[in-house]
mmCIF file of C-alpha atoms in Angstrom:
data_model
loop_
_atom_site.group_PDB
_atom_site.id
_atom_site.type_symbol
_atom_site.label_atom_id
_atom_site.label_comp_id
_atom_site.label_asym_id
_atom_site.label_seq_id
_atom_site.Cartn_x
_atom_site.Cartn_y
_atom_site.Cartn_z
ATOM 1 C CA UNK E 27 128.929 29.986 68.123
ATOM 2 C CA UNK E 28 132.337 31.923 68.263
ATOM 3 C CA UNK E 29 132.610 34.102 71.131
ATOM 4 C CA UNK E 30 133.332 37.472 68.683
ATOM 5 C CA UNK E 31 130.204 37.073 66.999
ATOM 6 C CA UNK E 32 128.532 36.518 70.516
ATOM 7 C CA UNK E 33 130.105 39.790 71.799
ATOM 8 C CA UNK E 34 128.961 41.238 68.678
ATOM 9 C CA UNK E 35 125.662 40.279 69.263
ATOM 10 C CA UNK E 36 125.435 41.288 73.170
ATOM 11 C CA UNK E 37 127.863 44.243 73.234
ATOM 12 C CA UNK E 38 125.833 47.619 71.921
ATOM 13 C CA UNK E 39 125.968 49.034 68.765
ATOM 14 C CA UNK E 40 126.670 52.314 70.183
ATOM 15 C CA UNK E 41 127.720 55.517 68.560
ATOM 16 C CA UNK E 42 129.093 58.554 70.478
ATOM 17 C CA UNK E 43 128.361 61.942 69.860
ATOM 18 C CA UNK E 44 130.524 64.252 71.988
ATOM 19 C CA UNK E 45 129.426 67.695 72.329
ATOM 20 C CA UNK E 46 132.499 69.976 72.090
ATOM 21 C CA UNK E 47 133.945 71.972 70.209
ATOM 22 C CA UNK E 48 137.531 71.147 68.022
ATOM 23 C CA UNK E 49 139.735 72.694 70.507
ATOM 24 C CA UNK E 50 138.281 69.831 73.708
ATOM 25 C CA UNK E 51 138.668 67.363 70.494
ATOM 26 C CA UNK E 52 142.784 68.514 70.352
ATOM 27 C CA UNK E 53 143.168 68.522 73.848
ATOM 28 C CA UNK E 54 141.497 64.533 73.917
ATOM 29 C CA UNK E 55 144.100 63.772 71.267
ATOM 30 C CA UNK E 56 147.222 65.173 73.393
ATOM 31 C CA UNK E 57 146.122 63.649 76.899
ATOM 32 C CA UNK E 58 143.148 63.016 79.175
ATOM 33 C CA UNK E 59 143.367 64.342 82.322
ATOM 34 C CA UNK E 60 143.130 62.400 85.629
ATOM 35 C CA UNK E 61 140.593 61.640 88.543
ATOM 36 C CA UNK E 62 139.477 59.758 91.297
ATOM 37 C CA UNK E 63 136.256 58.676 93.180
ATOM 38 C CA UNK E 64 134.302 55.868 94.463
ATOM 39 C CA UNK E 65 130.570 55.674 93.879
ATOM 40 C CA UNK E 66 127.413 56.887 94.918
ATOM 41 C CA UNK E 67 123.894 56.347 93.369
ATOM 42 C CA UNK E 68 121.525 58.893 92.681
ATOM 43 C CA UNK E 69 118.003 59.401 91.286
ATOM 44 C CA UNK E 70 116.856 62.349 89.049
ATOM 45 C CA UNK E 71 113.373 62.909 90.152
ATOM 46 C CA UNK E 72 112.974 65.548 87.459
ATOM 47 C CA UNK E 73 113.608 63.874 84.356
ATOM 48 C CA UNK E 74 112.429 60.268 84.672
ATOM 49 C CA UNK E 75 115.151 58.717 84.258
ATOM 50 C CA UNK E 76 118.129 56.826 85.748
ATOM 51 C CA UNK E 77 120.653 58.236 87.186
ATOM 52 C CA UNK E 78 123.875 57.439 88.248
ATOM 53 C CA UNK E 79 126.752 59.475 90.348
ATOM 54 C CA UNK E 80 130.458 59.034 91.306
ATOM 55 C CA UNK E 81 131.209 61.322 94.512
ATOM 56 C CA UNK E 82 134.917 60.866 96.219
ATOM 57 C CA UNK E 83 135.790 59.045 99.119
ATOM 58 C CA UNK E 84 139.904 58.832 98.719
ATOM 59 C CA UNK E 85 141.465 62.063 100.938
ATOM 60 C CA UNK E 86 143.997 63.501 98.731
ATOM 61 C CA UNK E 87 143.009 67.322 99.615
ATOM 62 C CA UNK E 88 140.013 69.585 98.524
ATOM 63 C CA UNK E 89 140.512 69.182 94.653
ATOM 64 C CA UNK E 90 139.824 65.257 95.194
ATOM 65 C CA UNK E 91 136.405 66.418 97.039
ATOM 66 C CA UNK E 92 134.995 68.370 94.261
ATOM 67 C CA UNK E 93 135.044 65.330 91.251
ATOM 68 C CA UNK E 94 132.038 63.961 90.536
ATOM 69 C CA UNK E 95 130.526 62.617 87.669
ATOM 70 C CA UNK E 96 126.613 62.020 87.381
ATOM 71 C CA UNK E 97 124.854 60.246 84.507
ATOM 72 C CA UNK E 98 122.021 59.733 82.899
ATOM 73 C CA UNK E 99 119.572 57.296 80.568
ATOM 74 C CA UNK E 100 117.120 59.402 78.717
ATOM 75 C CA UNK E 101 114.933 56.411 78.934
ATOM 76 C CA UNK E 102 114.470 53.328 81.256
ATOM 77 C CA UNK E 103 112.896 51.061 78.494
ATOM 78 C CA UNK E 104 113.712 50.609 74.661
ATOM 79 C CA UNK E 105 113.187 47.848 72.270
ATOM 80 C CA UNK E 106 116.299 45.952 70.918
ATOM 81 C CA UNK E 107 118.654 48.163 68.825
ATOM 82 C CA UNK E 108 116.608 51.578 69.594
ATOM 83 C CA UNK E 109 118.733 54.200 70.222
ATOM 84 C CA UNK E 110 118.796 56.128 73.275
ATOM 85 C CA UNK E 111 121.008 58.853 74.880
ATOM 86 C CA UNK E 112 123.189 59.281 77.755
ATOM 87 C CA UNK E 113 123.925 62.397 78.919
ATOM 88 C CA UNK E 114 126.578 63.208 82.053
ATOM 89 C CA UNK E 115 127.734 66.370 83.583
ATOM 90 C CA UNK E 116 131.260 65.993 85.713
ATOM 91 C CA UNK E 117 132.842 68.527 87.933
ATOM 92 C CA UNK E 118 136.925 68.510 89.215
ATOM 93 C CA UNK E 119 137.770 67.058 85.609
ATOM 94 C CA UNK E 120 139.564 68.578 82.485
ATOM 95 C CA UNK E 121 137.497 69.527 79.687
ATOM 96 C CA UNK E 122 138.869 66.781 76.494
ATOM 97 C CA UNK E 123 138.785 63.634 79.239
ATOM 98 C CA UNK E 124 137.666 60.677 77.778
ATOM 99 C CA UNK E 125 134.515 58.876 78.657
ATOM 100 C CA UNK E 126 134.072 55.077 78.150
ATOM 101 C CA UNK E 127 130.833 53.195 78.220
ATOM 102 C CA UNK E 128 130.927 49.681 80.195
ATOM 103 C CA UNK E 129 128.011 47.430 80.273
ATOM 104 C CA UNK E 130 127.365 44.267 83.201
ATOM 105 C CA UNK E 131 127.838 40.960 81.076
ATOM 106 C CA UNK E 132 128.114 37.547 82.910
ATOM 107 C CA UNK E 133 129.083 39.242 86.265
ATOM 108 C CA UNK E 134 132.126 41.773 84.921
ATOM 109 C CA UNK E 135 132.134 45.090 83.541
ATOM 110 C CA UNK E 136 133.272 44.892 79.916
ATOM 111 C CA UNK E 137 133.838 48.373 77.755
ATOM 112 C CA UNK E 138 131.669 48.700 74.671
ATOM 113 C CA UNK E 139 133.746 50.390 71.874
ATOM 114 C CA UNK E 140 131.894 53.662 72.542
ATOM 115 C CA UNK E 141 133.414 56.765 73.444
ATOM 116 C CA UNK E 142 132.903 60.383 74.240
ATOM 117 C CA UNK E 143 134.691 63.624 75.357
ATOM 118 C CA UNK E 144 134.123 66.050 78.515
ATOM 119 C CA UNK E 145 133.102 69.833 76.582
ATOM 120 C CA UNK E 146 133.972 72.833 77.743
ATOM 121 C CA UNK E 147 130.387 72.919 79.381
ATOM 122 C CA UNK E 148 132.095 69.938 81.520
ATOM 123 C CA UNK E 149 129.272 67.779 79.868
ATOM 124 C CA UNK E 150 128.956 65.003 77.736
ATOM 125 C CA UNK E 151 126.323 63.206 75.759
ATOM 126 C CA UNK E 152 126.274 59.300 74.094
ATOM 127 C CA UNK E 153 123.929 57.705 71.756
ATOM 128 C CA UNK E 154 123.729 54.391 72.690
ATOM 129 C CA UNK E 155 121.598 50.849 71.164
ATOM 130 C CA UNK E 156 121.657 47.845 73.249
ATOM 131 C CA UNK E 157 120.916 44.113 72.113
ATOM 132 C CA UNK E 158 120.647 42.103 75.152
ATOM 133 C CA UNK E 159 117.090 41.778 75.889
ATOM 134 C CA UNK E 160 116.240 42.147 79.546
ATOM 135 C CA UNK E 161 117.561 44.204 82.249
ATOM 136 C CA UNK E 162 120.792 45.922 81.012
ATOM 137 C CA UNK E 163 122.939 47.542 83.559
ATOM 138 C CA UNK E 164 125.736 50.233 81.821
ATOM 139 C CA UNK E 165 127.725 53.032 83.323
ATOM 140 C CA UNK E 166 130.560 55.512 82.026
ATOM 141 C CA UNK E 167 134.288 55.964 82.959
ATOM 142 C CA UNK E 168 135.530 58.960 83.028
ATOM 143 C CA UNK E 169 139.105 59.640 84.137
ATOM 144 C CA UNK E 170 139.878 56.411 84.748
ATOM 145 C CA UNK E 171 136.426 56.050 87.568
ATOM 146 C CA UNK E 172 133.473 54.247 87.217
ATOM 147 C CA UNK E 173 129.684 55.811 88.172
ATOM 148 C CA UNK E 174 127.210 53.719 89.474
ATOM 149 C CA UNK E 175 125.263 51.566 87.228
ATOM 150 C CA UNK E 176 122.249 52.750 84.894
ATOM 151 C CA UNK E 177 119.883 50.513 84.268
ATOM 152 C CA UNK E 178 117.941 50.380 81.329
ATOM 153 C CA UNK E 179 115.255 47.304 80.455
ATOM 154 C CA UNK E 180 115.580 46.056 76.701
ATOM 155 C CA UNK E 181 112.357 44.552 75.371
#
C-alpha cells in the first residue's frame, strides 16, 4: 500500500469554511500576521464539548500576554467521514491570519490540507470529517502556534 493513498485514507477529508467577510479574505492573501504562545488546556463546561486553549508564556511585553487562541469540537464522537465543526475564537491576533488544522498520526503532528481565516469577529469556524477510527487527537495553528489537542472519538 503506497504511503499517499495511506495518508489519503487517514488524513481528513476536511473542508474549511471561514467566516469573514472579502476584505479579512484580501488581507489573508497579502500577509498573515504573527503570534506567539505556549499551551494551556481548557474545558467548556457549557457546550459539551472539547476544548482546547493556547495562553502565552514567552515575555516579550503586554501585547505577547493578551494572545490566546481557544478551540472547539462541536462534538466528541462521530462516525467515519461525518462531518463536524470546529469553531475558535483568538484574541492579540490580526483579523485575515491563517488557521491550519493538524491531526496526531504515529506520534507527530502532521497538517491536514484544511484551512481557515481569523474574521473580523476574531473568530473562526472549520468543517471537518475524519477517517481514522478510534481516538483522534487534532488541534489548529494559528499564527504560526499550536492549541492544545481536541480530541474527538471516530466510530
Amino acid at each position: 500500500m503506497s504511503a499517499t493513498f495511506r495518508l489519503r485514507t487517514a488524513v481528513a477529508v476536511v473542508l474549511a469554511a471561514g467566516l469573514m467577510g472579502a476584505a479579512a479574505a484580501t488581507a489573508a492573501a497579502t500577509g498573515p500576521g504573527t503570534g506567539n504562545g505556549e499551551n494551556e488546556n481548557g474545558a467548556d463546561a457549557g457546550t459539551g464539548g472539547a476544548t482546547a486553549s493556547t495562553a502565552p508564556i514567552t515575555p516579550g511585553g503586554p501585547s505577547a500576554a493578551a494572545r490566546t487562541n481557544t478551540v472547539t469540537a462541536d462534538r466528541e464522537q462521530v462516525r467515519q467521514w461525518e462531518e463536524f465543526r470546529l469553531h475558535g475564537k483568538v484574541t492579540g491576533i490580526k483579523a485575515g491570519t491563517a488557521v491550519r488544522l493538524q491531526q496526531m498520526q504515529h506520534g507527530s503532528w502532521k497538517t491536514l490540507p484544511a484551512t481557515s481565516v481569523v474574521n473580523r469577529s476574531l473568530d473562526y469556524s472549520m468543517r471537518v470529517k475524519l477517517g481514522i477510527r478510534g481516538v483522534n487527537r487534532i488541534r489548529t495553528v494559528v499564527a504560526g502556534q499550536p492549541s492544545d489537542p481536541v480530541t474527538v472519538t471516530v466510530r
